[in-house]
């Protein structure tokens, strides 16, 4: 049973526009959420995180929104750049549970010039 | 530069052979993790270690073994019991072991292929 799901395997956007990547979770115990960016044959790079006590966290072009009632989070990238083309993973963890991360299946973002 | 190194970048395994993947970190992190990524899929946890000389099984530990004799090192052995070892293996670390909401940082990965 997948506890973290990214239902869109791919997303294509035009350079300069907004990219919105979505993630749903089923475990209501999750209280910390992260987004990672991954290029082929490389390790994931941490992008941004959000605690369950917040509903928004912003870092430069990246903003993560958390809707606890819907068990949904999203990553907004504005403006999108060709260098943002990569696979994006969302991950979640439970407080005091050893920091174990549960990952979604990933969404491939393609930003067209 | 602080970071996580994994070696080798590519590794070939023959049938029935055990192979060991190296993971070293100089971030002074207590916790280390091993994940496996299959094509088109997310990362799945194989083993993790919150502190030296202690480690726990993750979701897919069968056919793998680890050791944690030093804080900076967490090698993963893929044994002959692992019937489908071809995958991309990722090592991660976090400051841990019992901190809340810690971010994990990843190494560059090792791709294992079966001959």
PDB file of C-alpha atoms in Angstrom:
ATOM      1  CA  UNK A   1       0.000   0.000   0.000  1.00  0.00           C
ATOM      2  CA  UNK A   2       1.608   3.220  -1.183  1.00  0.00           C
ATOM      3  CA  UNK A   3       1.437   5.773   1.584  1.00  0.00           C
ATOM      4  CA  UNK A   4       2.829   8.585  -0.576  1.00  0.00           C
ATOM      5  CA  UNK A   5       1.627   8.969  -4.140  1.00  0.00           C
ATOM      6  CA  UNK A   6       2.556  11.217  -7.003  1.00  0.00           C
ATOM      7  CA  UNK A   7      -0.184  10.547  -9.500  1.00  0.00           C
ATOM      8  CA  UNK A   8       1.338  12.438 -12.413  1.00  0.00           C
ATOM      9  CA  UNK A   9       4.353  10.587 -13.791  1.00  0.00           C
ATOM     10  CA  UNK A  10       5.264  13.521 -16.015  1.00  0.00           C
ATOM     11  CA  UNK A  11       4.596  17.218 -16.496  1.00  0.00           C
ATOM     12  CA  UNK A  12       5.577  19.552 -19.311  1.00  0.00           C
ATOM     13  CA  UNK A  13       5.577  23.354 -18.960  1.00  0.00           C
ATOM     14  CA  UNK A  14       6.873  26.304 -20.898  1.00  0.00           C
ATOM     15  CA  UNK A  15       9.860  28.242 -19.626  1.00  0.00           C
ATOM     16  CA  UNK A  16       8.778  31.178 -17.466  1.00  0.00           C
ATOM     17  CA  UNK A  17       5.445  29.620 -16.524  1.00  0.00           C
ATOM     18  CA  UNK A  18       4.493  28.003 -13.240  1.00  0.00           C
ATOM     19  CA  UNK A  19       5.138  24.314 -12.566  1.00  0.00           C
ATOM     20  CA  UNK A  20       2.869  22.632 -10.028  1.00  0.00           C
ATOM     21  CA  UNK A  21       3.790  19.177  -8.804  1.00  0.00           C
ATOM     22  CA  UNK A  22       1.357  17.320  -6.602  1.00  0.00           C
ATOM     23  CA  UNK A  23       1.665  14.692  -3.896  1.00  0.00           C
ATOM     24  CA  UNK A  24      -0.948  12.857  -1.843  1.00  0.00           C
ATOM     25  CA  UNK A  25      -0.472  10.823   1.305  1.00  0.00           C
ATOM     26  CA  UNK A  26      -2.618   8.467   3.307  1.00  0.00           C
ATOM     27  CA  UNK A  27      -0.834   8.216   6.660  1.00  0.00           C
ATOM     28  CA  UNK A  28      -2.224  10.927   8.941  1.00  0.00           C
ATOM     29  CA  UNK A  29       0.770  10.452  11.248  1.00  0.00           C
ATOM     30  CA  UNK A  30       3.124  12.061   8.734  1.00  0.00           C
ATOM     31  CA  UNK A  31       4.213  15.425  10.062  1.00  0.00           C
ATOM     32  CA  UNK A  32       7.221  16.410   7.980  1.00  0.00           C
ATOM     33  CA  UNK A  33       7.339  16.599   4.209  1.00  0.00           C
ATOM     34  CA  UNK A  34      10.201  17.135   1.812  1.00  0.00           C
ATOM     35  CA  UNK A  35      10.753  17.629  -1.904  1.00  0.00           C
ATOM     36  CA  UNK A  36      13.829  16.312  -3.662  1.00  0.00           C
ATOM     37  CA  UNK A  37      15.033  16.931  -7.194  1.00  0.00           C
ATOM     38  CA  UNK A  38      16.878  14.194  -9.066  1.00  0.00           C
ATOM     39  CA  UNK A  39      18.830  14.154 -12.307  1.00  0.00           C
ATOM     40  CA  UNK A  40      19.497  10.817 -14.070  1.00  0.00           C
ATOM     41  CA  UNK A  41      22.304   8.748 -12.542  1.00  0.00           C
ATOM     42  CA  UNK A  42      22.705  11.193  -9.649  1.00  0.00           C
ATOM     43  CA  UNK A  43      21.549  11.260  -6.045  1.00  0.00           C
ATOM     44  CA  UNK A  44      18.479  13.300  -5.069  1.00  0.00           C
ATOM     45  CA  UNK A  45      19.097  16.885  -3.988  1.00  0.00           C
ATOM     46  CA  UNK A  46      17.055  18.353  -1.164  1.00  0.00           C
ATOM     47  CA  UNK A  47      14.895  21.264  -2.320  1.00  0.00           C
ATOM     48  CA  UNK A  48      12.476  22.346   0.365  1.00  0.00           C
ATOM     49  CA  UNK A  49      10.550  20.981   3.332  1.00  0.00           C
ATOM     50  CA  UNK A  50       7.515  21.790   5.412  1.00  0.00           C
ATOM     51  CA  UNK A  51       6.372  20.866   8.888  1.00  0.00           C
ATOM     52  CA  UNK A  52       2.765  19.931   9.553  1.00  0.00           C
ATOM     53  CA  UNK A  53       2.369  22.989  11.767  1.00  0.00           C
ATOM     54  CA  UNK A  54       2.655  25.164   8.661  1.00  0.00           C
ATOM     55  CA  UNK A  55       0.669  25.336   5.466  1.00  0.00           C
ATOM     56  CA  UNK A  56       3.228  27.111   3.326  1.00  0.00           C
ATOM     57  CA  UNK A  57       6.978  27.388   3.036  1.00  0.00           C
ATOM     58  CA  UNK A  58       8.820  29.452   0.479  1.00  0.00           C
ATOM     59  CA  UNK A  59      12.420  29.454  -0.709  1.00  0.00           C
ATOM     60  CA  UNK A  60      13.199  31.574  -3.720  1.00  0.00           C
ATOM     61  CA  UNK A  61      11.363  30.202  -6.750  1.00  0.00           C
ATOM     62  CA  UNK A  62      10.120  27.191  -4.800  1.00  0.00           C
ATOM     63  CA  UNK A  63       7.020  27.133  -2.604  1.00  0.00           C
ATOM     64  CA  UNK A  64       5.509  24.109  -0.910  1.00  0.00           C
ATOM     65  CA  UNK A  65       1.870  24.111   0.180  1.00  0.00           C
ATOM     66  CA  UNK A  66       0.421  21.634   2.654  1.00  0.00           C
ATOM     67  CA  UNK A  67      -3.294  20.857   2.999  1.00  0.00           C
ATOM     68  CA  UNK A  68      -3.549  18.534   5.978  1.00  0.00           C
ATOM     69  CA  UNK A  69      -7.276  17.992   5.752  1.00  0.00           C
ATOM     70  CA  UNK A  70      -6.911  16.804   2.167  1.00  0.00           C
ATOM     71  CA  UNK A  71      -3.617  15.023   2.886  1.00  0.00           C
ATOM     72  CA  UNK A  72      -2.142  16.821  -0.077  1.00  0.00           C
ATOM     73  CA  UNK A  73       0.964  18.834  -0.738  1.00  0.00           C
ATOM     74  CA  UNK A  74       2.197  20.618  -3.796  1.00  0.00           C
ATOM     75  CA  UNK A  75       5.409  22.182  -5.017  1.00  0.00           C
ATOM     76  CA  UNK A  76       5.198  25.361  -7.059  1.00  0.00           C
ATOM     77  CA  UNK A  77       8.129  26.515  -9.167  1.00  0.00           C
ATOM     78  CA  UNK A  78       7.881  30.072 -10.469  1.00  0.00           C
ATOM     79  CA  UNK A  79       9.221  30.935 -12.954  1.00  0.00           C
ATOM     80  CA  UNK A  80      10.163  27.558 -14.394  1.00  0.00           C
ATOM     81  CA  UNK A  81      13.571  27.282 -16.040  1.00  0.00           C
ATOM     82  CA  UNK A  82      14.984  24.621 -18.389  1.00  0.00           C
ATOM     83  CA  UNK A  83      17.454  23.652 -15.652  1.00  0.00           C
ATOM     84  CA  UNK A  84      14.498  22.627 -13.516  1.00  0.00           C
ATOM     85  CA  UNK A  85      13.907  19.666 -15.829  1.00  0.00           C
ATOM     86  CA  UNK A  86      14.375  16.636 -13.584  1.00  0.00           C
ATOM     87  CA  UNK A  87      12.437  14.057 -11.589  1.00  0.00           C
ATOM     88  CA  UNK A  88      10.874  15.428  -8.413  1.00  0.00           C
ATOM     89  CA  UNK A  89      10.153  13.208  -5.428  1.00  0.00           C
ATOM     90  CA  UNK A  90       8.046  14.066  -2.438  1.00  0.00           C
ATOM     91  CA  UNK A  91       8.781  12.309   0.829  1.00  0.00           C
ATOM     92  CA  UNK A  92       7.194  12.186   4.267  1.00  0.00           C
ATOM     93  CA  UNK A  93       8.199  11.170   7.770  1.00  0.00           C
ATOM     94  CA  UNK A  94       6.703  10.695  11.223  1.00  0.00           C
ATOM     95  CA  UNK A  95       8.021  12.535  14.270  1.00  0.00           C
ATOM     96  CA  UNK A  96      10.014  10.372  16.629  1.00  0.00           C
ATOM     97  CA  UNK A  97       9.971   7.440  14.234  1.00  0.00           C
ATOM     98  CA  UNK A  98      13.642   7.394  13.409  1.00  0.00           C
ATOM     99  CA  UNK A  99      13.396   9.888  10.575  1.00  0.00           C
ATOM    100  CA  UNK A 100      12.365   7.206   8.121  1.00  0.00           C
ATOM    101  CA  UNK A 101      11.344   8.757   4.830  1.00  0.00           C
ATOM    102  CA  UNK A 102       8.582   7.332   2.670  1.00  0.00           C
ATOM    103  CA  UNK A 103       8.933   8.426  -0.938  1.00  0.00           C
ATOM    104  CA  UNK A 104       6.437   8.929  -3.715  1.00  0.00           C
ATOM    105  CA  UNK A 105       7.078   7.476  -7.160  1.00  0.00           C
ATOM    106  CA  UNK A 106       8.315  10.754  -8.651  1.00  0.00           C
ATOM    107  CA  UNK A 107       7.153  13.186 -11.333  1.00  0.00           C
ATOM    108  CA  UNK A 108       9.311  13.978 -14.348  1.00  0.00           C
ATOM    109  CA  UNK A 109       9.220  17.703 -15.074  1.00  0.00           C
ATOM    110  CA  UNK A 110      10.175  18.953 -18.509  1.00  0.00           C
ATOM    111  CA  UNK A 111      10.571  22.693 -18.955  1.00  0.00           C
ATOM    112  CA  UNK A 112      10.591  23.686 -22.604  1.00  0.00           C
ATOM    113  CA  UNK A 113      12.559  26.748 -23.746  1.00  0.00           C
TER     114      UNK A 113
ATOM    115  CA  UNK B   1      34.056  19.849   1.149  1.00  0.00           C
ATOM    116  CA  UNK B   2      31.599  17.948   3.292  1.00  0.00           C
ATOM    117  CA  UNK B   3      29.492  15.337   1.629  1.00  0.00           C
ATOM    118  CA  UNK B   4      28.634  11.735   0.921  1.00  0.00           C
ATOM    119  CA  UNK B   5      30.670   9.608  -1.430  1.00  0.00           C
ATOM    120  CA  UNK B   6      29.651   6.305  -2.958  1.00  0.00           C
ATOM    121  CA  UNK B   7      31.855   3.927  -4.856  1.00  0.00           C
ATOM    122  CA  UNK B   8      32.039   2.525  -7.364  1.00  0.00           C
ATOM    123  CA  UNK B   9      29.783   4.461  -9.728  1.00  0.00           C
ATOM    124  CA  UNK B  10      29.059   1.265 -11.680  1.00  0.00           C
ATOM    125  CA  UNK B  11      29.342  -2.287 -10.391  1.00  0.00           C
ATOM    126  CA  UNK B  12      28.878  -5.573 -12.175  1.00  0.00           C
ATOM    127  CA  UNK B  13      27.875  -8.722 -10.377  1.00  0.00           C
ATOM    128  CA  UNK B  14      28.097 -12.275 -11.596  1.00  0.00           C
ATOM    129  CA  UNK B  15      25.509 -14.854 -10.674  1.00  0.00           C
ATOM    130  CA  UNK B  16      26.012 -16.163  -7.157  1.00  0.00           C
ATOM    131  CA  UNK B  17      28.479 -13.457  -6.232  1.00  0.00           C
ATOM    132  CA  UNK B  18      28.340 -11.119  -3.252  1.00  0.00           C
ATOM    133  CA  UNK B  19      29.272  -7.497  -3.910  1.00  0.00           C
ATOM    134  CA  UNK B  20      29.804  -4.598  -1.520  1.00  0.00           C
ATOM    135  CA  UNK B  21      28.866  -0.989  -2.166  1.00  0.00           C
ATOM    136  CA  UNK B  22      30.764   1.679  -0.292  1.00  0.00           C
ATOM    137  CA  UNK B  23      29.251   4.752   1.390  1.00  0.00           C
ATOM    138  CA  UNK B  24      31.307   7.304   3.289  1.00  0.00           C
ATOM    139  CA  UNK B  25      30.265  10.639   4.797  1.00  0.00           C
ATOM    140  CA  UNK B  26      32.268  13.418   6.404  1.00  0.00           C
ATOM    141  CA  UNK B  27      29.269  15.405   7.612  1.00  0.00           C
ATOM    142  CA  UNK B  28      29.570  14.045  11.156  1.00  0.00           C
ATOM    143  CA  UNK B  29      26.067  12.630  10.780  1.00  0.00           C
ATOM    144  CA  UNK B  30      24.920   9.927  13.156  1.00  0.00           C
ATOM    145  CA  UNK B  31      22.273   8.350  10.927  1.00  0.00           C
ATOM    146  CA  UNK B  32      22.853   6.661   7.579  1.00  0.00           C
ATOM    147  CA  UNK B  33      20.500   4.961   5.127  1.00  0.00           C
ATOM    148  CA  UNK B  34      20.496   2.755   2.057  1.00  0.00           C
ATOM    149  CA  UNK B  35      17.810   3.032  -0.614  1.00  0.00           C
ATOM    150  CA  UNK B  36      17.165   1.259  -3.858  1.00  0.00           C
ATOM    151  CA  UNK B  37      15.624   2.887  -6.922  1.00  0.00           C
ATOM    152  CA  UNK B  38      14.199   0.868  -9.792  1.00  0.00           C
ATOM    153  CA  UNK B  39      13.376   2.445 -13.168  1.00  0.00           C
ATOM    154  CA  UNK B  40      10.325   4.687 -13.000  1.00  0.00           C
ATOM    155  CA  UNK B  41       9.871   4.094  -9.298  1.00  0.00           C
ATOM    156  CA  UNK B  42      10.512   5.888  -6.053  1.00  0.00           C
ATOM    157  CA  UNK B  43      13.127   5.101  -3.454  1.00  0.00           C
ATOM    158  CA  UNK B  44      12.678   2.140  -1.155  1.00  0.00           C
ATOM    159  CA  UNK B  45      14.498   1.779   2.159  1.00  0.00           C
ATOM    160  CA  UNK B  46      16.802  -1.239   2.490  1.00  0.00           C
ATOM    161  CA  UNK B  47      18.591  -0.666   5.805  1.00  0.00           C
ATOM    162  CA  UNK B  48      19.241   2.210   8.147  1.00  0.00           C
ATOM    163  CA  UNK B  49      21.550   2.929  11.052  1.00  0.00           C
ATOM    164  CA  UNK B  50      20.839   5.549  13.677  1.00  0.00           C
ATOM    165  CA  UNK B  51      24.120   5.132  15.490  1.00  0.00           C
ATOM    166  CA  UNK B  52      27.410   3.241  15.281  1.00  0.00           C
ATOM    167  CA  UNK B  53      27.183  -0.525  15.826  1.00  0.00           C
ATOM    168  CA  UNK B  54      23.426  -0.500  15.385  1.00  0.00           C
ATOM    169  CA  UNK B  55      21.275  -0.933  12.283  1.00  0.00           C
ATOM    170  CA  UNK B  56      17.723  -1.880  11.396  1.00  0.00           C
ATOM    171  CA  UNK B  57      15.974  -3.485   8.435  1.00  0.00           C
ATOM    172  CA  UNK B  58      13.964  -1.299   6.134  1.00  0.00           C
ATOM    173  CA  UNK B  59      11.151  -2.295   3.812  1.00  0.00           C
ATOM    174  CA  UNK B  60      13.180  -4.491   1.451  1.00  0.00           C
ATOM    175  CA  UNK B  61      16.110  -5.883   3.475  1.00  0.00           C
ATOM    176  CA  UNK B  62      15.994  -9.466   2.160  1.00  0.00           C
ATOM    177  CA  UNK B  63      19.143 -10.353   0.263  1.00  0.00           C
ATOM    178  CA  UNK B  64      21.155  -7.455   1.692  1.00  0.00           C
ATOM    179  CA  UNK B  65      23.442  -6.982   4.677  1.00  0.00           C
ATOM    180  CA  UNK B  66      25.140  -3.964   6.247  1.00  0.00           C
ATOM    181  CA  UNK B  67      27.634  -3.046   8.935  1.00  0.00           C
ATOM    182  CA  UNK B  68      28.240   0.176  10.863  1.00  0.00           C
ATOM    183  CA  UNK B  69      31.604  -0.117  12.557  1.00  0.00           C
ATOM    184  CA  UNK B  70      32.504   3.528  12.049  1.00  0.00           C
ATOM    185  CA  UNK B  71      30.382   6.660  12.172  1.00  0.00           C
ATOM    186  CA  UNK B  72      31.446   7.760   8.691  1.00  0.00           C
ATOM    187  CA  UNK B  73      31.001   4.443   6.892  1.00  0.00           C
ATOM    188  CA  UNK B  74      27.953   2.297   6.085  1.00  0.00           C
ATOM    189  CA  UNK B  75      28.765  -0.385   3.468  1.00  0.00           C
ATOM    190  CA  UNK B  76      26.001  -2.411   1.840  1.00  0.00           C
ATOM    191  CA  UNK B  77      26.549  -6.002   0.688  1.00  0.00           C
ATOM    192  CA  UNK B  78      24.281  -7.374  -1.996  1.00  0.00           C
ATOM    193  CA  UNK B  79      24.290 -11.113  -1.436  1.00  0.00           C
ATOM    194  CA  UNK B  80      23.575 -13.945  -3.843  1.00  0.00           C
ATOM    195  CA  UNK B  81      20.201 -14.301  -2.113  1.00  0.00           C
ATOM    196  CA  UNK B  82      19.059 -11.056  -3.738  1.00  0.00           C
ATOM    197  CA  UNK B  83      17.456 -12.396  -6.908  1.00  0.00           C
ATOM    198  CA  UNK B  84      16.879  -9.091  -8.632  1.00  0.00           C
ATOM    199  CA  UNK B  85      19.803  -6.858  -7.699  1.00  0.00           C
ATOM    200  CA  UNK B  86      19.901  -4.688 -10.810  1.00  0.00           C
ATOM    201  CA  UNK B  87      19.033  -1.194  -9.575  1.00  0.00           C
ATOM    202  CA  UNK B  88      20.401   2.207  -8.637  1.00  0.00           C
ATOM    203  CA  UNK B  89      21.554   2.236  -5.013  1.00  0.00           C
ATOM    204  CA  UNK B  90      21.554   5.435  -2.990  1.00  0.00           C
ATOM    205  CA  UNK B  91      23.130   6.132   0.366  1.00  0.00           C
ATOM    206  CA  UNK B  92      21.946   8.988   2.562  1.00  0.00           C
ATOM    207  CA  UNK B  93      22.745  10.485   5.941  1.00  0.00           C
ATOM    208  CA  UNK B  94      21.147  12.825   8.458  1.00  0.00           C
ATOM    209  CA  UNK B  95      22.306  14.347  11.686  1.00  0.00           C
ATOM    210  CA  UNK B  96      19.957  12.137  13.705  1.00  0.00           C
ATOM    211  CA  UNK B  97      19.658   9.815  15.478  1.00  0.00           C
ATOM    212  CA  UNK B  98      16.656  10.969  17.377  1.00  0.00           C
ATOM    213  CA  UNK B  99      16.154  14.475  16.113  1.00  0.00           C
ATOM    214  CA  UNK B 100      12.785  15.490  14.847  1.00  0.00           C
ATOM    215  CA  UNK B 101      12.317  16.444  11.246  1.00  0.00           C
ATOM    216  CA  UNK B 102      15.782  15.846   9.958  1.00  0.00           C
ATOM    217  CA  UNK B 103      16.647  16.240   6.296  1.00  0.00           C
ATOM    218  CA  UNK B 104      18.442  13.362   4.622  1.00  0.00           C
ATOM    219  CA  UNK B 105      21.258  14.163   2.207  1.00  0.00           C
ATOM    220  CA  UNK B 106      22.132  11.759  -0.567  1.00  0.00           C
ATOM    221  CA  UNK B 107      25.262  10.482  -2.228  1.00  0.00           C
ATOM    222  CA  UNK B 108      25.674  10.233  -6.036  1.00  0.00           C
ATOM    223  CA  UNK B 109      24.590   6.583  -6.207  1.00  0.00           C
ATOM    224  CA  UNK B 110      25.941   3.271  -7.494  1.00  0.00           C
ATOM    225  CA  UNK B 111      24.378   1.462 -10.421  1.00  0.00           C
ATOM    226  CA  UNK B 112      24.555  -2.310 -10.018  1.00  0.00           C
ATOM    227  CA  UNK B 113      24.216  -4.531 -13.061  1.00  0.00           C
ATOM    228  CA  UNK B 114      24.111  -8.302 -13.258  1.00  0.00           C
ATOM    229  CA  UNK B 115      26.258 -10.047 -15.881  1.00  0.00           C
TER     230      UNK B 115
END
